[in-house]
XYZ file of C-alpha atoms in Angstrom:
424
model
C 11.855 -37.566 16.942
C 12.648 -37.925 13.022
C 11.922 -34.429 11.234
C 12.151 -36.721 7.618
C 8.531 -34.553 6.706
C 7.347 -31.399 8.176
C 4.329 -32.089 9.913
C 3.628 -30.503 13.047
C 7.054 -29.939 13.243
C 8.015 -28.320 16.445
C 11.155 -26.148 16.420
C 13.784 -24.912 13.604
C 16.891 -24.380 14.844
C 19.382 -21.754 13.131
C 22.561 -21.957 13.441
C 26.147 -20.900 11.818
C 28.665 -23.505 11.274
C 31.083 -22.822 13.658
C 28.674 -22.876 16.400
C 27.425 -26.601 15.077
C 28.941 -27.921 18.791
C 26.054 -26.031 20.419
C 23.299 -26.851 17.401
C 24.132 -30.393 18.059
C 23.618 -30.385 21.981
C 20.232 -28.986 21.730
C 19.055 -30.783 19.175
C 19.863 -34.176 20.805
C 18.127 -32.801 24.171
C 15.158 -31.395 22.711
C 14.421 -34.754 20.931
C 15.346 -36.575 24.065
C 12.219 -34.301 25.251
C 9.704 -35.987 22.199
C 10.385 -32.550 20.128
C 10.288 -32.787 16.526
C 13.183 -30.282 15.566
C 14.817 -29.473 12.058
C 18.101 -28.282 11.487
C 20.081 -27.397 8.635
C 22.335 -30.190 7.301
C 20.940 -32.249 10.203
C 20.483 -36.226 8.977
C 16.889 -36.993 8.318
C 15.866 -33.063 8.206
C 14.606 -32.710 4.254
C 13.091 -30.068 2.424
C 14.143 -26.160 2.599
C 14.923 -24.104 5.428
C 12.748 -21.508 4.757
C 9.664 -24.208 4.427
C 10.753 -25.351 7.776
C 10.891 -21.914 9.318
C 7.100 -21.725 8.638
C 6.251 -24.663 9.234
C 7.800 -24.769 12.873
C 5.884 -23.471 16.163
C 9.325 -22.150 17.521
C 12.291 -20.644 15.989
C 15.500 -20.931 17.960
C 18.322 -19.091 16.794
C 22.160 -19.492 18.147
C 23.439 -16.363 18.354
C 27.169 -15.450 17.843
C 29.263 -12.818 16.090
C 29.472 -15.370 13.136
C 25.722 -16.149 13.287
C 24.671 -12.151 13.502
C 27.412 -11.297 11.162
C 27.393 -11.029 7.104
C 26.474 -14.247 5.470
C 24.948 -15.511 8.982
C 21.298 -16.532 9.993
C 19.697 -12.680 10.099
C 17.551 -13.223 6.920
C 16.474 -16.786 9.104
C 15.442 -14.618 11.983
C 13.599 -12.131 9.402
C 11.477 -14.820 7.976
C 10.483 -16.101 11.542
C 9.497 -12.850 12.843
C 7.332 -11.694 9.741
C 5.826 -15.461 10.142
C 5.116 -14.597 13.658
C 6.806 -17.198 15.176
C 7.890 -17.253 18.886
C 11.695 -16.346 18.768
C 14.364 -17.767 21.829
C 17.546 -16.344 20.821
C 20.276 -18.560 22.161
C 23.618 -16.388 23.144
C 26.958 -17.567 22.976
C 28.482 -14.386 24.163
C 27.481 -11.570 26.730
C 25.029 -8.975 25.504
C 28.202 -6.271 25.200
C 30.284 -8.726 23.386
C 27.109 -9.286 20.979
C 26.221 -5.909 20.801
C 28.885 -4.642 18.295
C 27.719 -8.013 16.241
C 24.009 -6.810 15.464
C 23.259 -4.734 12.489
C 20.434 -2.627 12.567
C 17.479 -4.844 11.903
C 18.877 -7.535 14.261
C 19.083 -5.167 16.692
C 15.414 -3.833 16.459
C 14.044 -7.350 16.374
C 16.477 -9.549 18.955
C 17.221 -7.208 21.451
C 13.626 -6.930 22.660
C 12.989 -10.720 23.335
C 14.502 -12.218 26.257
C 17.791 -13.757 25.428
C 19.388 -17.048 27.231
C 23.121 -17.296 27.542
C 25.153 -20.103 26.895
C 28.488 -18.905 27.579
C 30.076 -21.680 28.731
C 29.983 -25.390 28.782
C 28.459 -25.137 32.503
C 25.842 -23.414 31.069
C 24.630 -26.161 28.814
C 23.540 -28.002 31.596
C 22.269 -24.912 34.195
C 20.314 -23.174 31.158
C 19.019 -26.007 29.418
C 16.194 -27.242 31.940
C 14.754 -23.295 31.737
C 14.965 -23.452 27.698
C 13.045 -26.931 27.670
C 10.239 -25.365 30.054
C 10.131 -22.351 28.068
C 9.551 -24.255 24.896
C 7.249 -26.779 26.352
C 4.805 -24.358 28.025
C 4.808 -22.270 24.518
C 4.157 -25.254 22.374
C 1.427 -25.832 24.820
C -0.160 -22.608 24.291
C 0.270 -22.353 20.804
C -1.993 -25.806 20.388
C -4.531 -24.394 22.522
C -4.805 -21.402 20.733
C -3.894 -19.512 23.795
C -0.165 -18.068 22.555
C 0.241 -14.110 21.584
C 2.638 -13.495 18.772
C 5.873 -11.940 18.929
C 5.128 -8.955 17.776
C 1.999 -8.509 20.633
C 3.904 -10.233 23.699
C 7.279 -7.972 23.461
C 8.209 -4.501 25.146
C 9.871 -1.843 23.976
C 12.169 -0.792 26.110
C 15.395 -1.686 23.386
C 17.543 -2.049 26.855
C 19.464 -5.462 27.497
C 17.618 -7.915 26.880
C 19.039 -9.911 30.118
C 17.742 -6.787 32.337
C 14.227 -7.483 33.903
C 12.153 -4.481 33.359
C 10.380 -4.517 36.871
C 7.761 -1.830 36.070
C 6.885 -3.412 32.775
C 3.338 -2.362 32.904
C 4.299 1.421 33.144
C 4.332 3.265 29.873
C 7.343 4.026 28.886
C 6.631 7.661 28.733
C 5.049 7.705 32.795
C 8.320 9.306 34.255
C 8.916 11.690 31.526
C 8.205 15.124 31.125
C 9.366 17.651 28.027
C 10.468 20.901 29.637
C 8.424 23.027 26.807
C 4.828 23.568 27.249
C 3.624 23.375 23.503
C 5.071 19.588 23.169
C 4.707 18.518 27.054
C 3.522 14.403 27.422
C 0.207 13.859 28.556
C -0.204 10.616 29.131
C -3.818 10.445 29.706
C -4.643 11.790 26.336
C -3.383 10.387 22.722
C -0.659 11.607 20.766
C -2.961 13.249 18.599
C -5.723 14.693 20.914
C -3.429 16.124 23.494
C -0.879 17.973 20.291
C -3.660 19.304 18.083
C -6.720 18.918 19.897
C -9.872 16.131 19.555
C -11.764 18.529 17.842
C -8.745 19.288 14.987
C -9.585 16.977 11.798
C -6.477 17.747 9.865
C -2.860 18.772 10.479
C 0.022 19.140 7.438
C 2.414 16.719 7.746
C 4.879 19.247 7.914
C 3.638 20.156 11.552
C 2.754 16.385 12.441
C 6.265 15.389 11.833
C 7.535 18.669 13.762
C 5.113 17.571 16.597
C 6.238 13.567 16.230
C 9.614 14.161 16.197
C 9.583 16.667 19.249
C 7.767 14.557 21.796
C 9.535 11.469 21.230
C 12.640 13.153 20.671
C 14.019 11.457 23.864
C 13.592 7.869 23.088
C 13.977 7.883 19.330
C 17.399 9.151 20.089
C 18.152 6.453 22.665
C 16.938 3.906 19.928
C 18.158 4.934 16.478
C 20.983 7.439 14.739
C 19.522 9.791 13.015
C 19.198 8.574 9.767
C 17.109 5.754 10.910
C 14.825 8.506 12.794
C 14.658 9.949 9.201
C 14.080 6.560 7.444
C 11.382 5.599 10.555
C 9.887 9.066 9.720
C 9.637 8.344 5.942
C 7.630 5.286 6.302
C 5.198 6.584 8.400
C 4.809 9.726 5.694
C 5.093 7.051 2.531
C 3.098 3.580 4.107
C 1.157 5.102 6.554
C 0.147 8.439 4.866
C 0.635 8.130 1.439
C 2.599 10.933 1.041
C -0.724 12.831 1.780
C 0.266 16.416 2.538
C -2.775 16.727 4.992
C -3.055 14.466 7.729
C -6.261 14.060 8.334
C -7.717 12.342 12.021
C -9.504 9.328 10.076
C -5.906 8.477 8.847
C -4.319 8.485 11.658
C -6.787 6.688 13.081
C -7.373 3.850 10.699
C -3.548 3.332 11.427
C -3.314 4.056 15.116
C -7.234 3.485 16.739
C -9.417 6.128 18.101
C -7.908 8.846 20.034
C -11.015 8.298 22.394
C -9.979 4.509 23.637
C -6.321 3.943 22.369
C -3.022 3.650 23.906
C -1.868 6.850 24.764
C 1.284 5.999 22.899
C -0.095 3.724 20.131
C 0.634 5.613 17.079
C 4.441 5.379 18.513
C 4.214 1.508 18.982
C 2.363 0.522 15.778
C 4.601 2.607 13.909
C 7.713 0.532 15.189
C 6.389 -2.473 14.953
C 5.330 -1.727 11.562
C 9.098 -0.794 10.838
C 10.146 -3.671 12.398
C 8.010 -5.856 9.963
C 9.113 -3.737 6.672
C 12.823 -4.601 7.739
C 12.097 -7.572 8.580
C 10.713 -8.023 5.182
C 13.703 -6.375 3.109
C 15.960 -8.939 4.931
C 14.083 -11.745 3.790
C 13.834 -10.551 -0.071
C 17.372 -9.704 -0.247
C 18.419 -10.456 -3.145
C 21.493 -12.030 -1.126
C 18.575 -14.223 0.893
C 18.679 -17.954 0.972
C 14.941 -17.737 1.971
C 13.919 -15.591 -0.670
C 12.182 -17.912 -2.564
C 10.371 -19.921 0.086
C 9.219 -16.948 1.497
C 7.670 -15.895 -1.766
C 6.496 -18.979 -2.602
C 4.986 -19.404 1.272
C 3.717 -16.312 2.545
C 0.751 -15.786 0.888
C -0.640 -17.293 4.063
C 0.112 -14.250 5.701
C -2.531 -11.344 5.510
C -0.837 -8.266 7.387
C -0.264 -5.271 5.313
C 3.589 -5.513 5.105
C 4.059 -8.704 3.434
C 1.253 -7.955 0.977
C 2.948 -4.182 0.680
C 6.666 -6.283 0.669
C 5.189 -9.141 -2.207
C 3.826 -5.857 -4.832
C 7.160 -4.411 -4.747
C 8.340 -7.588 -5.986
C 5.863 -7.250 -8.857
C 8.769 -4.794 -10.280
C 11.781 -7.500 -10.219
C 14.084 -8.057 -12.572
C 13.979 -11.660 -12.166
C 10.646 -12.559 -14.152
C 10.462 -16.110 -11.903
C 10.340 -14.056 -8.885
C 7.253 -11.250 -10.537
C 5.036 -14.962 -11.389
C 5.795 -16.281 -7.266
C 5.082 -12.739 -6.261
C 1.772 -13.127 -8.300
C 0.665 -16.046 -7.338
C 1.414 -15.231 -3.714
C -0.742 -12.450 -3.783
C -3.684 -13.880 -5.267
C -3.449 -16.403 -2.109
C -3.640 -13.705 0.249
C -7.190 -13.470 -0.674
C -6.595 -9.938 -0.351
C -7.795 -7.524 -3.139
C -8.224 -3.536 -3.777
C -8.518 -1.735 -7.090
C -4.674 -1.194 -6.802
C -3.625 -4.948 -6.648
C -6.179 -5.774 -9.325
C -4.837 -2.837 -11.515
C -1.023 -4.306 -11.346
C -1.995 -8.137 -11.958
C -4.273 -6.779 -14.984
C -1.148 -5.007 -16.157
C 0.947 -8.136 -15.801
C -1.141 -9.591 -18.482
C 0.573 -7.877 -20.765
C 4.404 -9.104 -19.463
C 7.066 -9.589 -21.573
C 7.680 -13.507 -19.676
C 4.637 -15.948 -20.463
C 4.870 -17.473 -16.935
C 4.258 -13.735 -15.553
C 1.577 -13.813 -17.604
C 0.281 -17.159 -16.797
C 0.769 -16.574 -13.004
C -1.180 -13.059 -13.499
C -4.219 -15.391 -14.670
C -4.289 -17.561 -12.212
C -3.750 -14.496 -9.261
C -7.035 -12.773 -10.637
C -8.805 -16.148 -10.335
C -7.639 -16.525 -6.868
C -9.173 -12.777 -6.096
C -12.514 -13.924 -8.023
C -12.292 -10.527 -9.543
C -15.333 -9.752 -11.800
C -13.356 -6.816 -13.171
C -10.838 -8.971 -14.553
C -12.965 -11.157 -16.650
C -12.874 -9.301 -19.690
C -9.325 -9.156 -19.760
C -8.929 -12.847 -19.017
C -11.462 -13.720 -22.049
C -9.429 -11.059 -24.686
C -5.972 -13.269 -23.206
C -7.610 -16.442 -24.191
C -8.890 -15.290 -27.348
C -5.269 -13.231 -28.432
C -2.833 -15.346 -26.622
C -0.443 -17.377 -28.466
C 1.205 -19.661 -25.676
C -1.051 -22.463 -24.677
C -0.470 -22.306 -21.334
C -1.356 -19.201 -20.702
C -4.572 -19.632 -22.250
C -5.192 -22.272 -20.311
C -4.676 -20.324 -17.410
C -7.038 -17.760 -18.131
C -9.452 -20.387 -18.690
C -9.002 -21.844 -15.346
C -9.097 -18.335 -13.632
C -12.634 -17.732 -15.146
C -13.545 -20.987 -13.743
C -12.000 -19.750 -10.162
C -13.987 -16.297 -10.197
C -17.409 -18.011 -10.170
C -19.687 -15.604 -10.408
C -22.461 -15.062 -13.397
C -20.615 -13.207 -15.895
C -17.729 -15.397 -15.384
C -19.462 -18.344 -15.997
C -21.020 -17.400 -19.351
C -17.596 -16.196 -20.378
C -16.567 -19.712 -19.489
C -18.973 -21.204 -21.683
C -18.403 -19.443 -24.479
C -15.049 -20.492 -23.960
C -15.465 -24.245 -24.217
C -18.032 -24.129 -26.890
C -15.279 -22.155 -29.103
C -12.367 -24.778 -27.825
C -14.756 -27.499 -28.083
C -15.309 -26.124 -32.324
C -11.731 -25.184 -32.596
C -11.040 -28.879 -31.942
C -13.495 -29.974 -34.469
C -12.507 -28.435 -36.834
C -8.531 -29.380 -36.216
C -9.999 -32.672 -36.410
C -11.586 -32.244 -39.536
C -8.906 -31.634 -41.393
């Protein structure tokens, strides 16, 4: 099927050049199959990539040392996870020969979803029937509403991805036992009630991390070096706890769930898969990312707290086009706090008048009654015609009472401004 628009487009297919042989084969097959599929430089596949990447139901990725290498597909792959798209990593090499080929943030993503080798040209034809039903059953469940994102449906094990974990619904921490009393695993209890105690509302961090770090000691190690423990351990202490130096239970829980129905272990999973999404993130707003834009431009669809964390750092950019997409991104989110409204009220005060402009129109989006003040003083002291015209149409956005009586006022001074121009 054509992919000339992107409508219910099916599957994006990434790819590096020199594995275009492969690209090609699956692309003819899956469109034998009624699949709409895009491809880069394919004929009758317009528009960008990264558009296409969120657009898409599926994101295949051929995987090869010149795909996973530098100036390959990872910042592809970063955009499809943080879109929460259903990944099938296509291999064109055995997991050790592909090993040495993943950097850090490929590995932590790919190597937990279940890879399919296509090794040789036998393959192609052996593989290919298990790809289609693969990608036909999770179409299916994606239009029925039924299919769990990629982020929910993976384990953690971080072993080869072509090994079958048979005892999958184990957790990973059943057959493991700390010699030491004080940080034994108890995996009937949470992390935090069986370490400090239910009844303990606050911990320093200082003695958190101590705790953290000792009874997962084991399995961070098999995972990470140890500057990625460290980095791992700084975003839990900077995202998580805002460099709070007391801990407090209601934190943890707000991140983690209560101690009294959670996941033994989920304060260890949501914190990877938390890190996975905030690298996944920095590998899509690279400033060496070909998706950088799109993503900026796109993702304001997306509500979890990484991108919206991810799209305020980019408030700070150099680039001033990149601080007014950021801007306008967030206001989409629909997501607001006195933080975010603080920044975009500072950003009417940017050097750049699209920053400005884009500022407007984000504190429209987030009907923010706080910001109408500040939106009336822009159209009354701004210079640029645009932007005042953006402020004007953000009052008109915020709809509320006060909003619309600065509104008026508004109109009846344009509407006298213009007579008078007139006039003369």
């Amino acid at each position: 099927m054509a992919c000339d628009d992107m409508d219910n487009l099916d599957m994006y297919i990434s790819y590096h050049d020199s594995d275009k042989e492969l690209m090609l084969y699956l692309f003819d097959r899956l469109e034998k199959n009624d699949m709409k599929v895009w491809a880069r430089d394919k004929e009758n596949c317009e528009g960008s990539k990264g558009t296409a990447i969120i657009n898409a139901k599926i994101f295949l990725v051929i995987m090869s040392p010149a795909s996973m290498g530098q100036g390959g597909c990872s910042d592809e792959v970063s955009l499809a996870y943080i879109s929460d798209k259903p990944i099938f990593p296509v291999a064109t090499k055995e997991y050790d020969e592909m090993k040495t080929s993943l950097n850090f943030s490929m590995k932590l993503i790919l190597s937990k979803i279940n890879w399919v080798f296509f090794t040789s040209e036998k393959d192609y034809k052996t593989t290919f029937p298990s790809v289609l039903s693969s990608v036909t059953e999770t179409i299916a469940n994606i239009e029925e509403g039924t299919h769990v994102g990629t982020a929910d449906s993976i384990n953690d094990e971080l072993e080869k991805p072509e090994e079958e974990i048979t005892k999958a619904s184990f957790r990973i921490f059943s057959k493991w036992r700390r010699n030491t009393r004080k940080y034994q695993r108890k995996t009937e209890k949470d992390f935090w009630d069986s370490q400090f105690g239910s009844k303990k509302s606050e911990v320093s961090w200082i003695e958190f991390r101590k705790t953290f770090l000792a009874v997962y000691d084991k399995f961070l190690k098999k995972k990470f070096t140890e500057d990625r423990i460290s980095w791992l351990v700084n975003v839990a202490y900077g995202d998580i706890f805002r460099l709070n130096h007391q801990i407090t239970k209601k934190m943890y829980e707000n991140f983690a769930g209560k101690t009294t129905d959670s996941d033994p272990d989920s304060f260890y999973y949501k914190l990877l898969e938390y890190a996975r999404g905030k690298i996944a993130m920095r590998g899509v707003f690279n400033m060496d990312s070909t998706v950088r834009l799109d993503a900026v431009q796109s993702l304001g669809c997306f509500k979890n707290a990484t991108v919206v964390a991810s799209l305020i750092d980019l408030l700070n950019d150099k680039d001033p086009n990149m601080r007014a997409i950021a801007a306008i991104a967030i206001g989409k989110t629909g997501v607001k706090n006195q933080r975010i409204v603080g920044r975009m009220l500072k950003m009417l005060q940017d050097d750049d008048r699209l920053v400005r402009e884009a500022a407007c129109i984000s504190l429209g989006h987030m009907q923010s009654e706080i910001a109408v003040p500040y939106l009336v003083s822009v159209w009354r002291k701004e210079i640029i015609s645009h932007v005042r015209n953006a402020a004007e149409v953000a009052l008109g956005l915020i709809n509320s009472d006060q909003s619309r009586e600065a509104l008026r006022v508004v109109q009846v001074l344009s509407e006298e401004m213009k007579d008078l121009k007139d006039s003369d």
